[in-house]
Amino acid sequence: MSTRYLPTGWTLPAITPWNRPFFTAAQLLIQVCTSCEGAQHPPLDFCHRCQGHDLDYRAAAGTGVIDNFSVVHHAGSAMLKDVLPYNVVLVELSDFPGLLVLGNVVDEDWHERLQVGAEVRVEFAEVTDPDTGELLALPQWRLS
Ligand SMILES: [Zn+2]
């Protein structure tokens, strides 16, 4: 577990029946359609390939490469002013080619090391949702 990259109090994901496994399992679970075997992210209530509703979750290795990233220098919210600049990354999972997961790289020296193609591994920040009391495990990324 690590501390949350974004500030305490920053908006948490809205939990749905279909994204709950992704945000609570403390392992990277990717939604897979049992009809067509298609993997998708973010999780939905139907398969975006065959429109089927028989969806399951498969554990990913938790490793990947930076497909793309942004460095944010202007806070869209006053709550983010103290963490500027911060990064937002798209990670292509090593065992689900083409599947991208959004997140942040948590390394303190990310400014020098973050680049497209850099290898990362997932780690989770444990956060209790103050509205529901549910314990979330938010995926974040660490450079390898
Ligand atoms: Zn499908």
PDB file of C-alpha atoms and ligand atoms in Angstrom:
ATOM      1  CA  MET A   1       0.000   0.000   0.000  1.00  0.00           C
ATOM      2  CA  SER A   2       1.078   3.574  -0.546  1.00  0.00           C
ATOM      3  CA  THR A   3      -0.345   6.943   0.309  1.00  0.00           C
ATOM      4  CA  ARG A   4      -2.771   8.488  -2.085  1.00  0.00           C
ATOM      5  CA  TYR A   5      -1.126  10.587  -4.802  1.00  0.00           C
ATOM      6  CA  LEU A   6      -3.946  13.116  -4.989  1.00  0.00           C
ATOM      7  CA  PRO A   7      -4.902  15.137  -1.896  1.00  0.00           C
ATOM      8  CA  THR A   8      -7.063  13.761   0.887  1.00  0.00           C
ATOM      9  CA  GLY A   9     -10.553  14.956   0.181  1.00  0.00           C
ATOM     10  CA  TRP A  10     -10.122  14.885  -3.599  1.00  0.00           C
ATOM     11  CA  THR A  11     -13.061  13.289  -5.409  1.00  0.00           C
ATOM     12  CA  LEU A  12     -13.224   9.506  -5.164  1.00  0.00           C
ATOM     13  CA  PRO A  13     -14.541   7.262  -7.913  1.00  0.00           C
ATOM     14  CA  ALA A  14     -18.299   6.734  -7.949  1.00  0.00           C
ATOM     15  CA  ILE A  15     -18.619   3.054  -7.156  1.00  0.00           C
ATOM     16  CA  THR A  16     -20.959   0.987  -9.317  1.00  0.00           C
ATOM     17  CA  PRO A  17     -21.703  -2.750  -9.182  1.00  0.00           C
ATOM     18  CA  TRP A  18     -19.462  -3.273 -12.221  1.00  0.00           C
ATOM     19  CA  ASN A  19     -16.476  -1.124 -11.160  1.00  0.00           C
ATOM     20  CA  ARG A  20     -16.501  -2.207  -7.489  1.00  0.00           C
ATOM     21  CA  PRO A  21     -14.050  -5.120  -8.088  1.00  0.00           C
ATOM     22  CA  PHE A  22     -11.575  -2.767  -9.791  1.00  0.00           C
ATOM     23  CA  PHE A  23     -11.640  -0.198  -6.976  1.00  0.00           C
ATOM     24  CA  THR A  24     -11.849  -2.485  -3.932  1.00  0.00           C
ATOM     25  CA  ALA A  25      -9.944  -5.736  -4.595  1.00  0.00           C
ATOM     26  CA  ALA A  26      -6.415  -4.370  -3.977  1.00  0.00           C
ATOM     27  CA  GLN A  27      -5.340  -6.286  -7.044  1.00  0.00           C
ATOM     28  CA  LEU A  28      -5.719  -5.201 -10.641  1.00  0.00           C
ATOM     29  CA  LEU A  29      -8.919  -6.872 -11.859  1.00  0.00           C
ATOM     30  CA  ILE A  30      -9.829  -6.394 -15.509  1.00  0.00           C
ATOM     31  CA  GLN A  31     -13.347  -6.980 -16.771  1.00  0.00           C
ATOM     32  CA  VAL A  32     -13.602  -9.760 -19.354  1.00  0.00           C
ATOM     33  CA  CYS A  33     -16.679 -10.821 -21.320  1.00  0.00           C
ATOM     34  CA  THR A  34     -17.429 -14.518 -20.900  1.00  0.00           C
ATOM     35  CA  SER A  35     -19.190 -14.611 -24.296  1.00  0.00           C
ATOM     36  CA  CYS A  36     -16.564 -13.064 -26.609  1.00  0.00           C
ATOM     37  CA  GLU A  37     -13.499 -13.051 -24.278  1.00  0.00           C
ATOM     38  CA  GLY A  38     -13.058  -9.320 -24.870  1.00  0.00           C
ATOM     39  CA  ALA A  39     -11.309  -7.384 -22.111  1.00  0.00           C
ATOM     40  CA  GLN A  40     -12.399  -3.827 -21.422  1.00  0.00           C
ATOM     41  CA  HIS A  41     -11.575  -0.940 -19.159  1.00  0.00           C
ATOM     42  CA  PRO A  42     -13.159   0.993 -17.558  1.00  0.00           C
ATOM     43  CA  PRO A  43     -15.638  -1.685 -16.477  1.00  0.00           C
ATOM     44  CA  LEU A  44     -19.186  -1.313 -17.807  1.00  0.00           C
ATOM     45  CA  ASP A  45     -22.495  -3.074 -17.301  1.00  0.00           C
ATOM     46  CA  PHE A  46     -22.225  -4.582 -20.793  1.00  0.00           C
ATOM     47  CA  CYS A  47     -19.538  -5.731 -23.222  1.00  0.00           C
ATOM     48  CA  HIS A  48     -18.608  -2.971 -25.652  1.00  0.00           C
ATOM     49  CA  ARG A  49     -17.729  -5.595 -28.308  1.00  0.00           C
ATOM     50  CA  CYS A  50     -20.741  -7.957 -28.297  1.00  0.00           C
ATOM     51  CA  GLN A  51     -23.154  -6.063 -25.998  1.00  0.00           C
ATOM     52  CA  GLY A  52     -23.345  -9.165 -23.807  1.00  0.00           C
ATOM     53  CA  HIS A  53     -24.008  -8.910 -20.095  1.00  0.00           C
ATOM     54  CA  ASP A  54     -22.030 -11.934 -18.845  1.00  0.00           C
ATOM     55  CA  LEU A  55     -18.960 -10.228 -17.476  1.00  0.00           C
ATOM     56  CA  ASP A  56     -16.271 -11.545 -15.196  1.00  0.00           C
ATOM     57  CA  TYR A  57     -12.991 -10.198 -13.798  1.00  0.00           C
ATOM     58  CA  ARG A  58      -9.510 -11.513 -14.392  1.00  0.00           C
ATOM     59  CA  ALA A  59      -6.446 -10.611 -12.341  1.00  0.00           C
ATOM     60  CA  ALA A  60      -3.814  -8.735 -14.312  1.00  0.00           C
ATOM     61  CA  ALA A  61      -0.119  -9.010 -13.549  1.00  0.00           C
ATOM     62  CA  GLY A  62      -0.090  -5.367 -12.431  1.00  0.00           C
ATOM     63  CA  THR A  63       2.705  -4.316 -14.757  1.00  0.00           C
ATOM     64  CA  GLY A  64       2.691  -2.194 -17.876  1.00  0.00           C
ATOM     65  CA  VAL A  65       4.281   0.643 -19.785  1.00  0.00           C
ATOM     66  CA  ILE A  66       3.436   4.329 -19.986  1.00  0.00           C
ATOM     67  CA  ASP A  67       1.441   4.734 -23.199  1.00  0.00           C
ATOM     68  CA  ASN A  68       1.023   8.480 -22.727  1.00  0.00           C
ATOM     69  CA  PHE A  69       0.989  11.081 -19.983  1.00  0.00           C
ATOM     70  CA  SER A  70       0.217  14.675 -19.134  1.00  0.00           C
ATOM     71  CA  VAL A  71       1.826  16.988 -16.621  1.00  0.00           C
ATOM     72  CA  VAL A  72      -0.741  19.368 -15.168  1.00  0.00           C
ATOM     73  CA  HIS A  73       0.535  22.841 -14.239  1.00  0.00           C
ATOM     74  CA  HIS A  74      -2.763  24.660 -13.702  1.00  0.00           C
ATOM     75  CA  ALA A  75      -5.100  23.447 -10.983  1.00  0.00           C
ATOM     76  CA  GLY A  76      -8.656  22.972 -12.177  1.00  0.00           C
ATOM     77  CA  SER A  77      -9.634  22.955  -8.510  1.00  0.00           C
ATOM     78  CA  ALA A  78      -8.198  24.872  -5.550  1.00  0.00           C
ATOM     79  CA  MET A  79      -7.799  21.508  -3.816  1.00  0.00           C
ATOM     80  CA  LEU A  80      -5.091  20.533  -6.338  1.00  0.00           C
ATOM     81  CA  LYS A  81      -3.001  23.743  -6.032  1.00  0.00           C
ATOM     82  CA  ASP A  82      -0.586  22.257  -3.481  1.00  0.00           C
ATOM     83  CA  VAL A  83       0.304  19.244  -5.624  1.00  0.00           C
ATOM     84  CA  LEU A  84       1.185  21.144  -8.820  1.00  0.00           C
ATOM     85  CA  PRO A  85       2.634  20.043 -11.078  1.00  0.00           C
ATOM     86  CA  TYR A  86       1.093  16.572 -10.997  1.00  0.00           C
ATOM     87  CA  ASN A  87       1.048  13.782 -13.534  1.00  0.00           C
ATOM     88  CA  VAL A  88      -1.744  11.794 -15.156  1.00  0.00           C
ATOM     89  CA  VAL A  89      -0.725   8.655 -17.019  1.00  0.00           C
ATOM     90  CA  LEU A  90      -2.232   6.061 -19.336  1.00  0.00           C
ATOM     91  CA  VAL A  91      -0.700   2.641 -18.707  1.00  0.00           C
ATOM     92  CA  GLU A  92      -0.890  -0.175 -21.253  1.00  0.00           C
ATOM     93  CA  LEU A  93      -1.059  -3.409 -19.275  1.00  0.00           C
ATOM     94  CA  SER A  94       1.620  -5.980 -20.102  1.00  0.00           C
ATOM     95  CA  ASP A  95      -0.816  -8.916 -20.144  1.00  0.00           C
ATOM     96  CA  PHE A  96      -3.741  -7.080 -21.793  1.00  0.00           C
ATOM     97  CA  PRO A  97      -2.141  -5.476 -24.882  1.00  0.00           C
ATOM     98  CA  GLY A  98      -4.017  -2.396 -26.038  1.00  0.00           C
ATOM     99  CA  LEU A  99      -5.883  -2.009 -22.754  1.00  0.00           C
ATOM    100  CA  LEU A 100      -5.215   1.355 -21.100  1.00  0.00           C
ATOM    101  CA  VAL A 101      -5.677   2.218 -17.426  1.00  0.00           C
ATOM    102  CA  LEU A 102      -5.657   5.828 -16.227  1.00  0.00           C
ATOM    103  CA  GLY A 103      -3.745   6.799 -13.102  1.00  0.00           C
ATOM    104  CA  ASN A 104      -0.841   8.682 -11.544  1.00  0.00           C
ATOM    105  CA  VAL A 105       2.836   7.819 -11.095  1.00  0.00           C
ATOM    106  CA  VAL A 106       3.701   8.177  -7.412  1.00  0.00           C
ATOM    107  CA  ASP A 107       7.521   8.229  -7.458  1.00  0.00           C
ATOM    108  CA  GLU A 108       8.925  11.404  -5.903  1.00  0.00           C
ATOM    109  CA  ASP A 109      11.373  11.817  -8.815  1.00  0.00           C
ATOM    110  CA  TRP A 110       8.758  11.247 -11.531  1.00  0.00           C
ATOM    111  CA  HIS A 111       9.645  14.679 -13.000  1.00  0.00           C
ATOM    112  CA  GLU A 112      12.972  13.263 -14.191  1.00  0.00           C
ATOM    113  CA  ARG A 113      11.944   9.695 -15.011  1.00  0.00           C
ATOM    114  CA  LEU A 114       8.418   9.759 -16.442  1.00  0.00           C
ATOM    115  CA  GLN A 115       8.454   9.055 -20.177  1.00  0.00           C
ATOM    116  CA  VAL A 116       6.455   7.172 -22.793  1.00  0.00           C
ATOM    117  CA  GLY A 117       7.523   3.528 -22.729  1.00  0.00           C
ATOM    118  CA  ALA A 118       8.683   3.572 -19.090  1.00  0.00           C
ATOM    119  CA  GLU A 119       7.837   0.371 -17.225  1.00  0.00           C
ATOM    120  CA  VAL A 120       5.546   0.650 -14.211  1.00  0.00           C
ATOM    121  CA  ARG A 121       3.930  -1.606 -11.645  1.00  0.00           C
ATOM    122  CA  VAL A 122       0.718  -1.055  -9.767  1.00  0.00           C
ATOM    123  CA  GLU A 123       0.430  -0.289  -6.094  1.00  0.00           C
ATOM    124  CA  PHE A 124      -2.664   0.604  -4.168  1.00  0.00           C
ATOM    125  CA  ALA A 125      -3.676   3.490  -1.931  1.00  0.00           C
ATOM    126  CA  GLU A 126      -6.192   2.512   0.721  1.00  0.00           C
ATOM    127  CA  VAL A 127      -8.850   5.183   1.166  1.00  0.00           C
ATOM    128  CA  THR A 128     -12.105   5.021   3.080  1.00  0.00           C
ATOM    129  CA  ASP A 129     -14.967   6.664   1.219  1.00  0.00           C
ATOM    130  CA  PRO A 130     -16.353   9.109   3.830  1.00  0.00           C
ATOM    131  CA  ASP A 131     -19.810   9.000   2.247  1.00  0.00           C
ATOM    132  CA  THR A 132     -20.241   5.219   2.285  1.00  0.00           C
ATOM    133  CA  GLY A 133     -17.586   3.952   4.720  1.00  0.00           C
ATOM    134  CA  GLU A 134     -16.401   1.558   2.004  1.00  0.00           C
ATOM    135  CA  LEU A 135     -12.687   0.797   1.906  1.00  0.00           C
ATOM    136  CA  LEU A 136     -11.282   1.493  -1.556  1.00  0.00           C
ATOM    137  CA  ALA A 137      -7.935   0.375  -2.968  1.00  0.00           C
ATOM    138  CA  LEU A 138      -7.064   2.939  -5.630  1.00  0.00           C
ATOM    139  CA  PRO A 139      -4.569   1.776  -8.264  1.00  0.00           C
ATOM    140  CA  GLN A 140      -1.513   4.006  -8.665  1.00  0.00           C
ATOM    141  CA  TRP A 141       1.724   3.373 -10.550  1.00  0.00           C
ATOM    142  CA  ARG A 142       5.378   3.175  -9.590  1.00  0.00           C
ATOM    143  CA  LEU A 143       8.222   3.343 -12.084  1.00  0.00           C
ATOM    144  CA  SER A 144      10.241   0.109 -12.290  1.00  0.00           C
TER     145      SER A 144
HETATM  146 ZN    ZN B   1     -18.457  -9.644 -25.350  1.00  0.00          ZN
END
